[in-house]
PDB file of C-alpha atoms in Angstrom:
ATOM      1  CA  UNK V1478     102.565-202.953  17.724  1.00  0.00           C
ATOM      2  CA  UNK V1479     105.608-201.408  19.603  1.00  0.00           C
ATOM      3  CA  UNK V1480     105.229-200.045  23.286  1.00  0.00           C
ATOM      4  CA  UNK V1481     108.122-198.809  25.379  1.00  0.00           C
ATOM      5  CA  UNK V1482     108.787-200.758  28.572  1.00  0.00           C
ATOM      6  CA  UNK V1483     106.598-200.134  31.300  1.00  0.00           C
ATOM      7  CA  UNK V1484     107.887-202.253  34.126  1.00  0.00           C
ATOM      8  CA  UNK V1485     105.525-203.280  36.796  1.00  0.00           C
ATOM      9  CA  UNK V1486     107.061-203.972  40.531  1.00  0.00           C
ATOM     10  CA  UNK V1487     107.758-207.328  41.718  1.00  0.00           C
ATOM     11  CA  UNK V1488     105.088-207.521  44.514  1.00  0.00           C
ATOM     12  CA  UNK V1489     101.574-208.682  43.354  1.00  0.00           C
ATOM     13  CA  UNK V1490     102.608-208.490  39.553  1.00  0.00           C
ATOM     14  CA  UNK V1491      99.038-209.447  38.318  1.00  0.00           C
ATOM     15  CA  UNK V1492      97.322-207.058  40.505  1.00  0.00           C
ATOM     16  CA  UNK V1493      99.448-204.358  39.481  1.00  0.00           C
ATOM     17  CA  UNK V1494      99.449-205.126  35.619  1.00  0.00           C
ATOM     18  CA  UNK V1495      95.291-205.280  36.206  1.00  0.00           C
ATOM     19  CA  UNK V1496      95.401-202.134  37.700  1.00  0.00           C
ATOM     20  CA  UNK V1497      97.347-200.548  35.189  1.00  0.00           C
ATOM     21  CA  UNK V1498      94.883-201.620  32.645  1.00  0.00           C
ATOM     22  CA  UNK V1499      92.151-200.513  34.694  1.00  0.00           C
ATOM     23  CA  UNK V1500      93.525-197.196  34.493  1.00  0.00           C
ATOM     24  CA  UNK V1501      94.085-197.273  30.616  1.00  0.00           C
ATOM     25  CA  UNK V1502      90.231-197.969  30.407  1.00  0.00           C
ATOM     26  CA  UNK V1503      89.312-195.239  32.784  1.00  0.00           C
ATOM     27  CA  UNK V1504      91.313-192.682  30.764  1.00  0.00           C
ATOM     28  CA  UNK V1505      89.711-193.621  27.491  1.00  0.00           C
ATOM     29  CA  UNK V1506      92.334-195.369  25.815  1.00  0.00           C
ATOM     30  CA  UNK V1507      90.251-198.451  25.560  1.00  0.00           C
ATOM     31  CA  UNK V1508      86.585-197.851  25.297  1.00  0.00           C
ATOM     32  CA  UNK V1509      83.513-200.222  25.877  1.00  0.00           C
ATOM     33  CA  UNK V1510      83.689-202.767  22.767  1.00  0.00           C
ATOM     34  CA  UNK V1511      87.535-202.010  22.240  1.00  0.00           C
ATOM     35  CA  UNK V1512      90.034-205.359  21.883  1.00  0.00           C
ATOM     36  CA  UNK V1513      92.749-204.946  24.634  1.00  0.00           C
ATOM     37  CA  UNK V1514      96.366-205.819  23.529  1.00  0.00           C
ATOM     38  CA  UNK V1515      97.327-209.416  22.775  1.00  0.00           C
ATOM     39  CA  UNK V1516      99.091-211.282  25.368  1.00  0.00           C
ATOM     40  CA  UNK V1517     102.669-210.938  23.978  1.00  0.00           C
ATOM     41  CA  UNK V1518     102.216-207.276  23.501  1.00  0.00           C
ATOM     42  CA  UNK V1519     100.850-206.933  27.191  1.00  0.00           C
ATOM     43  CA  UNK V1520     104.040-209.005  28.215  1.00  0.00           C
ATOM     44  CA  UNK V1521     106.346-206.660  26.084  1.00  0.00           C
ATOM     45  CA  UNK V1522     104.500-203.459  27.631  1.00  0.00           C
ATOM     46  CA  UNK V1523     104.405-204.378  31.222  1.00  0.00           C
ATOM     47  CA  UNK V1524     107.863-206.312  31.226  1.00  0.00           C
ATOM     48  CA  UNK V1525     106.243-209.630  32.571  1.00  0.00           C
ATOM     49  CA  UNK V1526     105.538-213.070  31.924  1.00  0.00           C
ATOM     50  CA  UNK V1527     102.494-214.991  30.301  1.00  0.00           C
ATOM     51  CA  UNK V1528     101.032-216.287  33.295  1.00  0.00           C
ATOM     52  CA  UNK V1529     101.137-212.667  35.159  1.00  0.00           C
ATOM     53  CA  UNK V1530      99.112-211.075  31.682  1.00  0.00           C
ATOM     54  CA  UNK V1531      96.473-214.255  32.198  1.00  0.00           C
ATOM     55  CA  UNK V1532      96.073-213.819  35.649  1.00  0.00           C
ATOM     56  CA  UNK V1533      95.554-209.869  35.449  1.00  0.00           C
ATOM     57  CA  UNK V1534      93.068-210.297  32.428  1.00  0.00           C
ATOM     58  CA  UNK V1535      91.109-213.179  34.875  1.00  0.00           C
ATOM     59  CA  UNK V1536      90.945-210.487  37.681  1.00  0.00           C
ATOM     60  CA  UNK V1537      89.395-208.028  35.006  1.00  0.00           C
ATOM     61  CA  UNK V1538      87.103-210.661  34.034  1.00  0.00           C
ATOM     62  CA  UNK V1539      85.867-211.720  37.037  1.00  0.00           C
ATOM     63  CA  UNK V1540      85.393-207.913  38.258  1.00  0.00           C
ATOM     64  CA  UNK V1541      83.092-207.407  34.886  1.00  0.00           C
ATOM     65  CA  UNK V1542      85.403-205.191  33.219  1.00  0.00           C
ATOM     66  CA  UNK V1543      86.548-207.249  30.378  1.00  0.00           C
ATOM     67  CA  UNK V1544      85.134-210.354  28.456  1.00  0.00           C
ATOM     68  CA  UNK V1545      87.488-213.189  26.969  1.00  0.00           C
ATOM     69  CA  UNK V1546      85.991-214.421  23.505  1.00  0.00           C
ATOM     70  CA  UNK V1547      87.869-217.620  22.667  1.00  0.00           C
ATOM     71  CA  UNK V1548      89.585-217.526  19.349  1.00  0.00           C
ATOM     72  CA  UNK V1549      88.899-213.383  18.949  1.00  0.00           C
ATOM     73  CA  UNK V1550      90.620-211.598  22.115  1.00  0.00           C
ATOM     74  CA  UNK V1551      89.498-210.062  25.252  1.00  0.00           C
ATOM     75  CA  UNK V1552      87.441-207.143  25.103  1.00  0.00           C
ATOM     76  CA  UNK V1553      86.176-204.029  27.518  1.00  0.00           C
ATOM     77  CA  UNK V1554      83.093-205.329  28.615  1.00  0.00           C
ATOM     78  CA  UNK V1555      81.717-202.085  30.384  1.00  0.00           C
ATOM     79  CA  UNK V1556      84.320-198.916  31.174  1.00  0.00           C
ATOM     80  CA  UNK V1557      81.740-197.389  33.141  1.00  0.00           C
ATOM     81  CA  UNK V1558      81.903-199.833  35.972  1.00  0.00           C
ATOM     82  CA  UNK V1559      86.059-199.164  36.190  1.00  0.00           C
ATOM     83  CA  UNK V1560      87.277-197.618  39.451  1.00  0.00           C
ATOM     84  CA  UNK V1561      89.983-195.266  38.615  1.00  0.00           C
ATOM     85  CA  UNK V1562      92.323-195.201  41.316  1.00  0.00           C
ATOM     86  CA  UNK V1563      91.969-192.418  43.605  1.00  0.00           C
ATOM     87  CA  UNK V1564      95.487-190.905  43.465  1.00  0.00           C
ATOM     88  CA  UNK V1565      94.903-190.925  39.805  1.00  0.00           C
ATOM     89  CA  UNK V1566      91.567-189.307  40.186  1.00  0.00           C
ATOM     90  CA  UNK V1567      93.089-186.593  42.538  1.00  0.00           C
ATOM     91  CA  UNK V1568      95.669-185.932  39.842  1.00  0.00           C
ATOM     92  CA  UNK V1569      93.316-184.694  37.520  1.00  0.00           C
ATOM     93  CA  UNK V1570      91.393-182.565  39.781  1.00  0.00           C
ATOM     94  CA  UNK V1571      91.220-178.671  39.307  1.00  0.00           C
ATOM     95  CA  UNK V1572      92.624-176.699  42.052  1.00  0.00           C
ATOM     96  CA  UNK V1573      88.630-175.666  43.289  1.00  0.00           C
ATOM     97  CA  UNK V1574      87.961-179.403  43.600  1.00  0.00           C
ATOM     98  CA  UNK V1575      90.976-180.034  45.678  1.00  0.00           C
ATOM     99  CA  UNK V1576      90.488-177.197  47.931  1.00  0.00           C
ATOM    100  CA  UNK V1577      86.985-178.394  48.486  1.00  0.00           C
ATOM    101  CA  UNK V1578      87.910-182.091  49.201  1.00  0.00           C
ATOM    102  CA  UNK V1579      90.934-180.404  51.707  1.00  0.00           C
ATOM    103  CA  UNK V1580      88.209-178.372  53.550  1.00  0.00           C
ATOM    104  CA  UNK V1581      85.701-181.698  54.086  1.00  0.00           C
ATOM    105  CA  UNK V1582      88.596-183.797  54.718  1.00  0.00           C
ATOM    106  CA  UNK V1583      90.998-181.911  56.884  1.00  0.00           C
ATOM    107  CA  UNK V1584      88.560-180.229  59.106  1.00  0.00           C
ATOM    108  CA  UNK V1585      86.969-183.027  60.067  1.00  0.00           C
ATOM    109  CA  UNK V1586      90.613-184.826  60.727  1.00  0.00           C
ATOM    110  CA  UNK V1587      92.071-182.164  63.336  1.00  0.00           C
ATOM    111  CA  UNK V1588      88.823-182.227  65.137  1.00  0.00           C
ATOM    112  CA  UNK V1589      88.827-186.289  65.389  1.00  0.00           C
ATOM    113  CA  UNK V1590      92.882-185.837  66.072  1.00  0.00           C
ATOM    114  CA  UNK V1591      91.855-183.414  69.150  1.00  0.00           C
ATOM    115  CA  UNK V1592      89.569-186.131  70.399  1.00  0.00           C
ATOM    116  CA  UNK V1593      91.772-189.359  70.083  1.00  0.00           C
ATOM    117  CA  UNK V1594      95.325-187.717  69.899  1.00  0.00           C
ATOM    118  CA  UNK V1595      98.012-189.164  72.198  1.00  0.00           C
ATOM    119  CA  UNK V1596     100.950-187.632  73.889  1.00  0.00           C
ATOM    120  CA  UNK V1597     103.509-189.219  71.738  1.00  0.00           C
ATOM    121  CA  UNK V1598     101.723-187.467  68.789  1.00  0.00           C
ATOM    122  CA  UNK V1599     101.567-184.289  69.902  1.00  0.00           C
ATOM    123  CA  UNK V1600     105.162-184.451  70.757  1.00  0.00           C
ATOM    124  CA  UNK V1601     105.524-185.481  66.949  1.00  0.00           C
ATOM    125  CA  UNK V1602     103.351-182.409  65.771  1.00  0.00           C
ATOM    126  CA  UNK V1603     105.161-180.200  67.953  1.00  0.00           C
ATOM    127  CA  UNK V1604     108.856-181.406  66.445  1.00  0.00           C
ATOM    128  CA  UNK V1605     107.634-181.322  62.865  1.00  0.00           C
ATOM    129  CA  UNK V1606     106.463-177.642  63.526  1.00  0.00           C
ATOM    130  CA  UNK V1607     109.689-176.664  64.747  1.00  0.00           C
ATOM    131  CA  UNK V1608     111.594-178.234  62.010  1.00  0.00           C
ATOM    132  CA  UNK V1609     109.091-176.357  59.744  1.00  0.00           C
ATOM    133  CA  UNK V1610     109.806-173.053  61.147  1.00  0.00           C
ATOM    134  CA  UNK V1611     113.668-173.743  60.977  1.00  0.00           C
ATOM    135  CA  UNK V1612     113.114-174.785  57.276  1.00  0.00           C
ATOM    136  CA  UNK V1613     111.231-171.271  57.066  1.00  0.00           C
ATOM    137  CA  UNK V1614     114.078-169.086  58.571  1.00  0.00           C
ATOM    138  CA  UNK V1615     116.308-170.933  56.357  1.00  0.00           C
ATOM    139  CA  UNK V1616     114.354-170.669  53.263  1.00  0.00           C
ATOM    140  CA  UNK V1617     114.467-174.008  52.337  1.00  0.00           C
ATOM    141  CA  UNK V1618     111.551-174.479  50.956  1.00  0.00           C
ATOM    142  CA  UNK V1619     111.753-178.535  50.442  1.00  0.00           C
ATOM    143  CA  UNK V1620     112.419-179.251  53.753  1.00  0.00           C
ATOM    144  CA  UNK V1621     109.404-176.980  54.745  1.00  0.00           C
ATOM    145  CA  UNK V1622     107.137-178.750  52.484  1.00  0.00           C
ATOM    146  CA  UNK V1623     108.478-182.105  53.915  1.00  0.00           C
ATOM    147  CA  UNK V1624     107.979-181.237  57.684  1.00  0.00           C
ATOM    148  CA  UNK V1625     104.299-179.690  56.570  1.00  0.00           C
ATOM    149  CA  UNK V1626     103.002-182.789  54.937  1.00  0.00           C
ATOM    150  CA  UNK V1627     104.347-184.632  57.677  1.00  0.00           C
ATOM    151  CA  UNK V1628     102.852-182.808  60.687  1.00  0.00           C
ATOM    152  CA  UNK V1629      99.183-183.334  58.758  1.00  0.00           C
ATOM    153  CA  UNK V1630      99.894-186.873  58.258  1.00  0.00           C
ATOM    154  CA  UNK V1631     100.598-187.453  61.912  1.00  0.00           C
ATOM    155  CA  UNK V1632      97.039-185.492  62.573  1.00  0.00           C
ATOM    156  CA  UNK V1633      95.705-187.726  60.268  1.00  0.00           C
ATOM    157  CA  UNK V1634      97.195-190.972  62.302  1.00  0.00           C
ATOM    158  CA  UNK V1635      95.792-189.146  65.611  1.00  0.00           C
ATOM    159  CA  UNK V1636      92.306-189.456  64.359  1.00  0.00           C
ATOM    160  CA  UNK V1637      92.289-193.077  64.720  1.00  0.00           C
ATOM    161  CA  UNK V1638      90.035-193.516  62.051  1.00  0.00           C
ATOM    162  CA  UNK V1639      91.892-195.997  59.553  1.00  0.00           C
ATOM    163  CA  UNK V1640      90.010-195.179  56.399  1.00  0.00           C
ATOM    164  CA  UNK V1641      90.532-191.589  57.133  1.00  0.00           C
ATOM    165  CA  UNK V1642      94.361-192.162  57.556  1.00  0.00           C
ATOM    166  CA  UNK V1643      94.249-194.138  54.360  1.00  0.00           C
ATOM    167  CA  UNK V1644      92.381-191.220  52.639  1.00  0.00           C
ATOM    168  CA  UNK V1645      94.798-188.585  53.628  1.00  0.00           C
ATOM    169  CA  UNK V1646      98.076-190.452  53.063  1.00  0.00           C
ATOM    170  CA  UNK V1647      96.819-190.947  49.335  1.00  0.00           C
ATOM    171  CA  UNK V1648      95.657-186.977  49.515  1.00  0.00           C
ATOM    172  CA  UNK V1649      98.811-185.990  50.620  1.00  0.00           C
ATOM    173  CA  UNK V1650     100.992-187.057  47.939  1.00  0.00           C
ATOM    174  CA  UNK V1651      99.015-185.227  45.307  1.00  0.00           C
ATOM    175  CA  UNK V1652      99.021-182.188  47.665  1.00  0.00           C
ATOM    176  CA  UNK V1653     102.640-182.523  48.358  1.00  0.00           C
ATOM    177  CA  UNK V1654     103.209-182.202  44.503  1.00  0.00           C
ATOM    178  CA  UNK V1655     100.681-179.428  44.258  1.00  0.00           C
ATOM    179  CA  UNK V1656     102.436-177.263  46.788  1.00  0.00           C
ATOM    180  CA  UNK V1657     105.873-178.037  45.275  1.00  0.00           C
ATOM    181  CA  UNK V1658     104.562-176.210  42.151  1.00  0.00           C
ATOM    182  CA  UNK V1659     102.221-173.632  43.794  1.00  0.00           C
ATOM    183  CA  UNK V1660     104.770-172.514  46.753  1.00  0.00           C
ATOM    184  CA  UNK V1661     108.413-172.304  45.078  1.00  0.00           C
ATOM    185  CA  UNK V1662     109.500-170.709  48.210  1.00  0.00           C
ATOM    186  CA  UNK V1663     108.737-170.446  52.187  1.00  0.00           C
ATOM    187  CA  UNK V1664     106.739-167.353  52.269  1.00  0.00           C
ATOM    188  CA  UNK V1665     103.313-169.000  52.087  1.00  0.00           C
ATOM    189  CA  UNK V1666     104.385-171.388  54.640  1.00  0.00           C
ATOM    190  CA  UNK V1667     105.759-168.279  56.982  1.00  0.00           C
ATOM    191  CA  UNK V1668     102.089-166.985  56.783  1.00  0.00           C
ATOM    192  CA  UNK V1669     100.493-169.810  58.222  1.00  0.00           C
ATOM    193  CA  UNK V1670     102.962-170.815  60.774  1.00  0.00           C
ATOM    194  CA  UNK V1671     101.574-169.055  63.312  1.00  0.00           C
ATOM    195  CA  UNK V1672      98.066-170.813  62.817  1.00  0.00           C
ATOM    196  CA  UNK V1673      99.722-174.177  62.433  1.00  0.00           C
ATOM    197  CA  UNK V1674     101.146-173.575  66.042  1.00  0.00           C
ATOM    198  CA  UNK V1675      97.548-172.691  67.254  1.00  0.00           C
ATOM    199  CA  UNK V1676      95.941-175.644  65.657  1.00  0.00           C
ATOM    200  CA  UNK V1677      98.786-178.080  67.262  1.00  0.00           C
ATOM    201  CA  UNK V1678      98.081-176.610  70.570  1.00  0.00           C
ATOM    202  CA  UNK V1679      94.423-176.902  70.046  1.00  0.00           C
ATOM    203  CA  UNK V1680      94.955-180.552  69.529  1.00  0.00           C
ATOM    204  CA  UNK V1681      96.892-180.900  72.362  1.00  0.00           C
ATOM    205  CA  UNK V1682      94.408-179.578  74.496  1.00  0.00           C
ATOM    206  CA  UNK V1683      91.571-181.645  73.203  1.00  0.00           C
ATOM    207  CA  UNK V1684      89.846-178.551  71.880  1.00  0.00           C
ATOM    208  CA  UNK V1685      87.994-180.218  68.626  1.00  0.00           C
ATOM    209  CA  UNK V1686      86.076-177.097  68.049  1.00  0.00           C
ATOM    210  CA  UNK V1687      89.270-174.545  68.019  1.00  0.00           C
ATOM    211  CA  UNK V1688      90.977-177.214  65.896  1.00  0.00           C
ATOM    212  CA  UNK V1689      88.318-176.956  63.368  1.00  0.00           C
ATOM    213  CA  UNK V1690      88.452-173.205  63.175  1.00  0.00           C
ATOM    214  CA  UNK V1691      91.960-173.017  63.178  1.00  0.00           C
ATOM    215  CA  UNK V1692      92.059-175.575  60.210  1.00  0.00           C
ATOM    216  CA  UNK V1693      89.721-173.621  58.359  1.00  0.00           C
ATOM    217  CA  UNK V1694      91.545-170.348  58.747  1.00  0.00           C
ATOM    218  CA  UNK V1695      94.740-172.534  57.337  1.00  0.00           C
ATOM    219  CA  UNK V1696      93.027-173.646  54.424  1.00  0.00           C
ATOM    220  CA  UNK V1697      91.490-170.102  53.540  1.00  0.00           C
ATOM    221  CA  UNK V1698      95.012-168.768  53.251  1.00  0.00           C
ATOM    222  CA  UNK V1699      96.106-170.944  50.650  1.00  0.00           C
TER     223      UNK V1699
END
């Protein structure tokens, strides 16, 4: 069987190959009871060596996802226990699902940021909003989007909750792709600029309730 090359980055190769196989099982390419490709086939597909493939299979076997049958091959043991990577799952979500998650995540996030922000973070937020405004005036969508996403990432960091920060940074990558398609110009950003500025000031003034209200209004514009 021939595969096109799907090169894996050199850092933690076995973990990355294991994650890729996990995605293939989660997507249904390999179902429970299916035999996964042989070592040579996996080596060719991912552009890695035999030891990396063996280690990645060992990782999946230890997690209970596959079982190795001596002389027969490696088989998917239980596809239902596969945890699909979050960024992959988010990319399969529809608009309604994404917006529901945004409401739950971002409103909590801005409220926590209002409680825990530093002066340095407030300064960063204001700088990014200035860049966002300038990009709107010059009608440069890419720069506007970049400043917008960076602004919300700083808010996530201001929450001081490591799990929330990691969740939002993963979510932001998907949101960025969505905005790139959904808002090809700066009109939508212009509509919400004033609310973003009010949100920033609420966070600066440690007004948690107001911050949540402004974030809710921003989300209702999308």
